[in-house]
Amino acid sequence: MMLKPPALLFGVPIDDLTMATTLDLVAELVERGRADDRVHQIATVNVDFVVNALFQNDLGDVLRRSDTNLADGMPIVWAAAAAGMPVAERVAGSDLVPLLAERGEREGWRIHCFGSSPDVSARAIDLLRSRHPGLDITAESGPQMSDVRDIDDSVLDDIAARNADILCVALGNPKQERFIAAHRARLGNPVMIGIGGSLDMLVGHRRRAPEWMCRAGLEWAYRAGQEPGRLGRRYARDARVFGPRAARHIRIARRTHGGSGLSFTVGEAVAVTGAPTVRRAAEWQLAAEAIAQSRPLEIDLAGLAELDIRAVAQLAGLVRVARRAQQPHALVNVGRALAQYAMATQSEEWICEMTEN
């Protein structure tokens, strides 16, 4: 599938995908994972994710290192567009799960769901099997756990024994993202996705907001009305933090529009240097495809005074492609422009992440 640069919000990459291209990407990652014994983590990023990542450094690390981050929330889509880095559409985890089941029946995938309550997980699996009789899907609720990194070996052994192509982890954010990051190597599933409360919505345990509320970015209000005790305080905090931070991020992004871009040279390695203007997406795509096909990545940003926000996102995208392809990447001479962006958006950790293979 065609690679595209991600958006970048507070140092968290958000991939430019539609629901259709997401399903195609999952198919590609399953195939690659089975062929090369690789594990890929997918996160469905909403406002709560990026707010949590601002205050929990380990969660920010997980989201920066994940293979794919989906825009699960209209505020994420709007903020990316306002910052000059539009993504195609919202890709909600609650919509993705039934479509994965439909595609899984056709492709012959084995899907295993871990988390949620015993009643909800059992009802969800029965429902999906009734809709897709040829689907190979299983589920277990799992034990209660306060620290997902400290879990009994027998639980992990049972998940691994399922040998699923796709593991859907329904523990909610940030538990599910931490669970996947901590145990992905041991479990070995080609694709691992955090799905939050998708199973609850699938069986009607929690009701979906009307479509017009989803399009208007008001799904959070509908959900808070159903569970005010559990979600009211969380959503109030998210709104209080995300709104001002997003506005500041957008101001910084717009101020840097027209700054230096990146130049891509494909040879034995993909060399990235500063350029007078922002390069077209087609040039970025050629560079990304070369990295995906085994070229190492070399970045030298010496002397840049101000880097266009779209170029920063392109840079983050190339690093993620290199990591996904397990290719070496090196960032030297960080440059004033990138350092200033990182400080202004409180995403200094992102530069540190880029310098680590």
Short mmCIF file of C-alpha atoms in Angstrom, two decimals:
data_model
loop_
_atom_site.label_atom_id
_atom_site.label_comp_id
_atom_site.label_asym_id
_atom_site.label_seq_id
_atom_site.Cartn_x
_atom_site.Cartn_y
_atom_site.Cartn_z
CA MET A 1 0.00 0.00 0.00
CA MET A 2 1.09 3.61 -0.58
CA LEU A 3 2.97 5.16 2.32
CA LYS A 4 2.04 8.67 3.49
CA PRO A 5 3.64 10.99 6.04
CA PRO A 6 1.87 11.04 9.41
CA ALA A 7 0.53 14.02 11.31
CA LEU A 8 2.31 14.89 14.54
CA LEU A 9 0.44 15.99 17.67
CA PHE A 10 2.50 16.71 20.81
CA GLY A 11 5.15 14.35 19.47
CA VAL A 12 2.65 11.52 18.83
CA PRO A 13 2.53 10.38 15.15
CA ILE A 14 -0.99 9.95 13.71
CA ASP A 15 -1.12 7.93 10.50
CA ASP A 16 -2.94 9.22 7.43
CA LEU A 17 -5.25 6.26 6.83
CA THR A 18 -8.86 5.54 5.91
CA MET A 19 -10.76 2.56 7.26
CA ALA A 20 -10.20 0.74 3.96
CA THR A 21 -6.45 1.38 3.92
CA THR A 22 -6.25 0.41 7.59
CA LEU A 23 -7.73 -3.00 6.80
CA ASP A 24 -5.29 -3.39 3.90
CA LEU A 25 -2.42 -2.42 6.20
CA VAL A 26 -3.50 -5.00 8.79
CA ALA A 27 -3.52 -7.66 6.06
CA GLU A 28 -0.02 -6.60 5.01
CA LEU A 29 1.26 -6.65 8.60
CA VAL A 30 -0.23 -10.10 9.25
CA GLU A 31 1.47 -11.45 6.15
CA ARG A 32 4.77 -9.78 6.99
CA GLY A 33 4.57 -10.89 10.60
CA ARG A 34 4.03 -14.53 9.65
CA ALA A 35 6.82 -14.44 7.05
CA ASP A 36 9.43 -12.65 9.17
CA ASP A 37 8.33 -13.53 12.72
CA ARG A 38 7.53 -9.87 13.38
CA VAL A 39 5.10 -8.23 15.82
CA HIS A 40 3.30 -4.96 15.01
CA GLN A 41 1.47 -2.75 17.51
CA ILE A 42 -1.52 -0.63 16.46
CA ALA A 43 -3.00 2.04 18.74
CA THR A 44 -6.38 3.75 18.29
CA VAL A 45 -5.46 7.25 19.47
CA ASN A 46 -8.10 9.61 20.83
CA VAL A 47 -7.85 12.75 22.98
CA ASP A 48 -7.45 10.72 26.17
CA PHE A 49 -4.41 8.97 24.67
CA VAL A 50 -2.51 12.14 23.81
CA VAL A 51 -3.41 13.81 27.12
CA ASN A 52 -2.22 10.76 29.07
CA ALA A 53 0.97 10.71 26.98
CA LEU A 54 1.72 14.31 28.02
CA PHE A 55 1.93 13.29 31.68
CA GLN A 56 3.03 9.64 31.44
CA ASN A 57 6.37 9.45 29.65
CA ASP A 58 6.27 5.68 29.25
CA LEU A 59 2.95 5.91 27.37
CA GLY A 60 4.40 8.58 25.10
CA ASP A 61 7.31 6.24 24.40
CA VAL A 62 4.90 3.43 23.48
CA LEU A 63 2.92 5.64 21.07
CA ARG A 64 6.07 6.96 19.42
CA ARG A 65 7.36 3.42 18.95
CA SER A 66 4.08 1.79 17.86
CA ASP A 67 3.87 0.69 14.23
CA THR A 68 0.60 2.46 13.50
CA ASN A 69 -1.48 5.08 15.33
CA LEU A 70 -5.05 5.53 14.10
CA ALA A 71 -7.01 8.78 14.49
CA ASP A 72 -9.81 7.55 16.76
CA GLY A 73 -11.62 10.80 17.44
CA MET A 74 -12.74 13.86 15.48
CA PRO A 75 -10.75 16.30 17.69
CA ILE A 76 -7.60 14.46 16.60
CA VAL A 77 -8.62 14.78 12.92
CA TRP A 78 -9.47 18.48 13.33
CA ALA A 79 -6.28 19.34 15.22
CA ALA A 80 -4.13 17.61 12.60
CA ALA A 81 -5.87 19.47 9.77
CA ALA A 82 -5.63 22.84 11.55
CA ALA A 83 -1.90 22.26 12.03
CA GLY A 84 -1.45 21.69 8.30
CA MET A 85 -1.07 17.90 8.50
CA PRO A 86 -4.50 16.55 7.53
CA VAL A 87 -5.34 12.88 7.94
CA ALA A 88 -7.95 11.24 5.72
CA GLU A 89 -10.61 10.37 8.28
CA ARG A 90 -11.44 9.13 11.71
CA VAL A 91 -10.74 5.40 12.13
CA ALA A 92 -12.57 4.32 15.29
CA GLY A 93 -11.62 1.12 17.07
CA SER A 94 -15.29 0.34 17.70
CA ASP A 95 -15.89 0.40 13.92
CA LEU A 96 -12.67 -1.46 13.16
CA VAL A 97 -13.36 -4.59 15.23
CA PRO A 98 -16.43 -5.88 13.30
CA LEU A 99 -14.68 -5.08 10.01
CA LEU A 100 -11.63 -7.05 11.13
CA ALA A 101 -13.94 -9.97 11.80
CA GLU A 102 -15.46 -9.66 8.31
CA ARG A 103 -12.03 -9.45 6.67
CA GLY A 104 -10.69 -12.18 8.95
CA GLU A 105 -13.31 -14.66 7.75
CA ARG A 106 -12.30 -13.98 4.17
CA GLU A 107 -8.55 -14.07 4.81
CA GLY A 108 -8.61 -17.02 7.20
CA TRP A 109 -7.14 -15.04 10.11
CA ARG A 110 -7.14 -16.35 13.66
CA ILE A 111 -8.32 -13.58 16.00
CA HIS A 112 -8.10 -13.67 19.79
CA CYS A 113 -9.59 -11.07 22.15
CA PHE A 114 -8.14 -10.54 25.62
CA GLY A 115 -9.81 -8.41 28.28
CA SER A 116 -13.29 -7.00 28.96
CA SER A 117 -15.70 -8.77 31.33
CA PRO A 118 -16.43 -12.52 30.96
CA ASP A 119 -20.04 -11.84 29.97
CA VAL A 120 -19.20 -9.17 27.39
CA SER A 121 -16.36 -11.11 25.79
CA ALA A 122 -18.50 -14.27 25.50
CA ARG A 123 -21.45 -12.38 23.99
CA ALA A 124 -19.19 -10.51 21.57
CA ILE A 125 -17.62 -13.70 20.27
CA ASP A 126 -20.99 -15.40 19.88
CA LEU A 127 -22.26 -12.38 17.93
CA LEU A 128 -19.24 -12.25 15.60
CA ARG A 129 -19.40 -16.00 14.99
CA SER A 130 -23.08 -15.76 14.11
CA ARG A 131 -22.33 -13.01 11.59
CA HIS A 132 -19.24 -14.77 10.21
CA PRO A 133 -19.59 -18.55 10.58
CA GLY A 134 -16.18 -19.20 9.01
CA LEU A 135 -14.33 -16.87 11.38
CA ASP A 136 -11.72 -18.41 13.72
CA ILE A 137 -12.13 -16.21 16.80
CA THR A 138 -11.68 -16.83 20.52
CA ALA A 139 -11.76 -14.69 23.66
CA GLU A 140 -10.90 -14.66 27.33
CA SER A 141 -11.51 -11.92 29.85
CA GLY A 142 -8.24 -12.43 31.72
CA PRO A 143 -7.57 -11.71 35.40
CA GLN A 144 -7.85 -8.41 37.24
CA MET A 145 -4.45 -6.71 37.20
CA SER A 146 -3.12 -3.49 38.62
CA ASP A 147 0.19 -3.64 36.76
CA VAL A 148 -0.07 -5.18 33.29
CA ARG A 149 3.70 -5.58 33.14
CA ASP A 150 3.56 -7.96 36.09
CA ILE A 151 1.25 -10.76 35.00
CA ASP A 152 1.25 -14.48 35.70
CA ASP A 153 3.19 -16.55 33.17
CA SER A 154 0.26 -18.93 32.72
CA VAL A 155 -1.90 -16.09 31.36
CA LEU A 156 0.72 -15.16 28.78
CA ASP A 157 1.31 -18.82 27.90
CA ASP A 158 -2.40 -19.29 27.25
CA ILE A 159 -2.55 -16.26 24.93
CA ALA A 160 0.56 -17.38 23.06
CA ALA A 161 -0.87 -20.90 22.65
CA ARG A 162 -3.80 -19.45 20.65
CA ASN A 163 -1.27 -18.56 17.91
CA ALA A 164 -3.55 -15.76 16.73
CA ASP A 165 -2.75 -13.61 13.71
CA ILE A 166 -4.43 -10.66 15.45
CA LEU A 167 -4.60 -10.11 19.20
CA CYS A 168 -7.23 -7.56 20.26
CA VAL A 169 -6.53 -6.26 23.78
CA ALA A 170 -9.57 -4.76 25.51
CA LEU A 171 -8.08 -3.33 28.71
CA GLY A 172 -8.60 0.37 28.01
CA ASN A 173 -5.94 3.04 27.69
CA PRO A 174 -3.23 3.12 28.94
CA LYS A 175 -3.32 -0.47 30.26
CA GLN A 176 -3.74 -2.12 26.86
CA GLU A 177 -0.92 -0.14 25.23
CA ARG A 178 1.41 -0.95 28.11
CA PHE A 179 0.37 -4.61 28.02
CA ILE A 180 1.16 -4.91 24.31
CA ALA A 181 4.48 -3.09 24.61
CA ALA A 182 5.56 -5.19 27.58
CA HIS A 183 4.62 -8.62 26.20
CA ARG A 184 4.64 -8.32 22.40
CA ALA A 185 7.95 -10.13 21.96
CA ARG A 186 6.89 -13.04 24.16
CA LEU A 187 3.41 -13.40 22.65
CA GLY A 188 4.59 -13.12 19.05
CA ASN A 189 1.27 -12.22 17.39
CA PRO A 190 1.84 -10.52 14.00
CA VAL A 191 -0.68 -7.75 14.84
CA MET A 192 -1.68 -6.54 18.30
CA ILE A 193 -4.38 -3.86 18.64
CA GLY A 194 -5.73 -2.06 21.69
CA ILE A 195 -9.52 -1.94 21.25
CA GLY A 196 -10.71 -0.34 24.50
CA GLY A 197 -14.46 -0.75 25.03
CA SER A 198 -15.19 -1.92 21.47
CA LEU A 199 -16.60 -5.26 22.61
CA ASP A 200 -18.95 -3.51 25.07
CA MET A 201 -20.28 -1.36 22.23
CA LEU A 202 -20.55 -4.32 19.90
CA VAL A 203 -22.94 -6.16 22.23
CA GLY A 204 -24.81 -3.03 23.35
CA HIS A 205 -23.44 -3.02 26.88
CA ARG A 206 -22.45 0.56 26.08
CA ARG A 207 -24.42 2.41 23.42
CA ARG A 208 -22.78 4.14 20.47
CA ALA A 209 -23.47 7.81 20.03
CA PRO A 210 -25.67 8.79 17.06
CA GLU A 211 -23.72 9.31 13.85
CA TRP A 212 -24.28 13.07 13.88
CA MET A 213 -22.71 13.32 17.34
CA CYS A 214 -19.69 11.31 16.16
CA ARG A 215 -19.24 13.60 13.15
CA ALA A 216 -19.57 16.66 15.39
CA GLY A 217 -16.95 15.34 17.82
CA LEU A 218 -19.51 14.97 20.62
CA GLU A 219 -19.29 11.23 21.20
CA TRP A 220 -17.46 11.93 24.47
CA ALA A 221 -20.53 13.80 25.79
CA TYR A 222 -22.82 10.91 24.92
CA ARG A 223 -20.52 8.41 26.63
CA ALA A 224 -20.08 10.64 29.69
CA GLY A 225 -23.87 10.82 30.00
CA GLN A 226 -23.99 7.00 30.20
CA GLU A 227 -21.16 6.70 32.74
CA PRO A 228 -20.81 10.06 34.51
CA GLY A 229 -19.06 8.59 37.54
CA ARG A 230 -16.36 6.82 35.55
CA LEU A 231 -15.94 9.11 32.55
CA GLY A 232 -17.12 12.57 33.62
CA ARG A 233 -13.96 13.55 35.48
CA ARG A 234 -11.70 12.03 32.79
CA TYR A 235 -13.37 13.90 29.95
CA ALA A 236 -13.38 17.16 31.91
CA ARG A 237 -9.62 16.83 32.42
CA ASP A 238 -9.06 15.92 28.76
CA ALA A 239 -11.00 18.98 27.57
CA ARG A 240 -9.19 21.25 30.02
CA VAL A 241 -5.77 20.02 28.86
CA PHE A 242 -6.27 19.19 25.18
CA GLY A 243 -8.01 22.39 24.07
CA PRO A 244 -5.30 24.87 25.15
CA ARG A 245 -2.45 22.52 24.19
CA ALA A 246 -3.93 21.90 20.76
CA ALA A 247 -4.45 25.63 20.18
CA ARG A 248 -0.83 26.29 21.11
CA HIS A 249 0.38 23.46 18.89
CA ILE A 250 -1.63 24.83 15.95
CA ARG A 251 -0.22 28.34 16.47
CA ILE A 252 3.32 26.94 16.43
CA ALA A 253 2.57 24.87 13.34
CA ARG A 254 1.10 27.82 11.42
CA ARG A 255 3.99 30.06 12.42
CA THR A 256 6.47 27.59 10.95
CA HIS A 257 4.60 27.11 7.66
CA GLY A 258 6.92 28.22 4.90
CA GLY A 259 10.04 27.32 6.86
CA SER A 260 12.69 24.92 5.62
CA GLY A 261 11.70 21.52 4.31
CA LEU A 262 13.56 18.29 3.69
CA SER A 263 15.50 17.02 0.71
CA PHE A 264 15.59 13.27 0.06
CA THR A 265 18.41 11.53 -1.78
CA VAL A 266 18.13 7.80 -2.46
CA GLY A 267 21.38 5.91 -2.94
CA GLU A 268 22.96 3.14 -0.90
CA ALA A 269 21.25 4.93 1.95
CA VAL A 270 18.41 7.45 2.10
CA ALA A 271 20.00 10.79 2.98
CA VAL A 272 17.78 13.52 4.45
CA THR A 273 18.99 17.12 4.65
CA GLY A 274 17.43 20.57 4.84
CA ALA A 275 15.82 22.14 1.76
CA PRO A 276 14.49 25.64 1.01
CA THR A 277 10.90 24.43 0.62
CA VAL A 278 8.71 21.58 1.83
CA ARG A 279 9.04 18.66 -0.58
CA ARG A 280 6.07 17.04 -2.23
CA ALA A 281 4.56 13.90 -0.73
CA ALA A 282 5.63 11.91 -3.80
CA GLU A 283 9.30 12.55 -3.01
CA TRP A 284 8.76 11.52 0.59
CA GLN A 285 7.02 8.38 -0.61
CA LEU A 286 9.97 7.36 -2.80
CA ALA A 287 12.30 7.81 0.17
CA ALA A 288 9.99 5.81 2.46
CA GLU A 289 9.68 2.98 -0.05
CA ALA A 290 13.47 2.80 -0.40
CA ILE A 291 13.82 2.49 3.38
CA ALA A 292 11.10 -0.17 3.49
CA GLN A 293 13.09 -2.09 0.85
CA SER A 294 16.25 -2.21 3.00
CA ARG A 295 17.98 1.18 2.62
CA PRO A 296 19.31 2.66 5.89
CA LEU A 297 18.26 6.20 6.87
CA GLU A 298 20.73 9.04 7.47
CA ILE A 299 19.47 12.43 8.70
CA ASP A 300 21.61 15.59 8.95
CA LEU A 301 19.80 18.81 9.85
CA ALA A 302 22.77 21.09 10.50
CA GLY A 303 22.13 24.80 10.12
CA LEU A 304 18.35 24.84 9.80
CA ALA A 305 16.88 27.99 11.31
CA GLU A 306 13.17 27.09 11.14
CA LEU A 307 11.71 23.78 9.99
CA ASP A 308 8.20 23.60 8.54
CA ILE A 309 5.87 21.55 10.76
CA ARG A 310 5.01 19.31 7.81
CA ALA A 311 8.71 18.53 7.39
CA VAL A 312 8.92 17.56 11.06
CA ALA A 313 6.06 15.11 10.49
CA GLN A 314 7.78 13.76 7.37
CA LEU A 315 10.90 13.18 9.44
CA ALA A 316 8.94 11.31 12.11
CA GLY A 317 7.33 9.21 9.39
CA LEU A 318 10.66 8.15 7.89
CA VAL A 319 11.98 7.12 11.29
CA ARG A 320 8.87 5.00 11.85
CA VAL A 321 9.26 3.36 8.43
CA ALA A 322 12.90 2.54 9.29
CA ARG A 323 11.89 1.00 12.60
CA ARG A 324 9.13 -1.03 10.99
CA ALA A 325 11.58 -2.32 8.38
CA GLN A 326 14.26 -2.86 11.05
CA GLN A 327 16.65 -0.60 9.15
CA PRO A 328 19.44 1.43 10.81
CA HIS A 329 18.74 5.13 11.17
CA ALA A 330 20.96 7.93 12.38
CA LEU A 331 20.14 11.54 13.28
CA VAL A 332 23.11 13.91 13.54
CA ASN A 333 23.29 17.67 13.95
CA VAL A 334 19.78 17.99 15.33
CA GLY A 335 19.76 21.66 14.45
CA ARG A 336 18.12 24.63 16.11
CA ALA A 337 14.88 24.28 14.17
CA LEU A 338 14.04 20.78 15.33
CA ALA A 339 15.16 21.47 18.89
CA GLN A 340 12.98 24.59 19.04
CA TYR A 341 9.96 22.66 17.76
CA ALA A 342 10.49 19.94 20.34
CA MET A 343 10.76 22.42 23.21
CA ALA A 344 7.75 24.46 22.06
CA THR A 345 5.51 21.40 21.79
CA GLN A 346 6.93 19.56 24.81
CA SER A 347 8.02 16.64 22.67
CA GLU A 348 11.75 16.57 23.43
CA GLU A 349 11.49 12.84 24.03
CA TRP A 350 10.65 12.43 20.36
CA ILE A 351 14.15 13.58 19.33
CA CYS A 352 15.67 11.15 21.80
CA GLU A 353 13.51 8.39 20.35
CA MET A 354 14.68 9.19 16.81
CA THR A 355 18.33 8.88 17.76
CA GLU A 356 17.82 5.37 19.15
CA ASN A 357 17.73 2.38 16.80
#
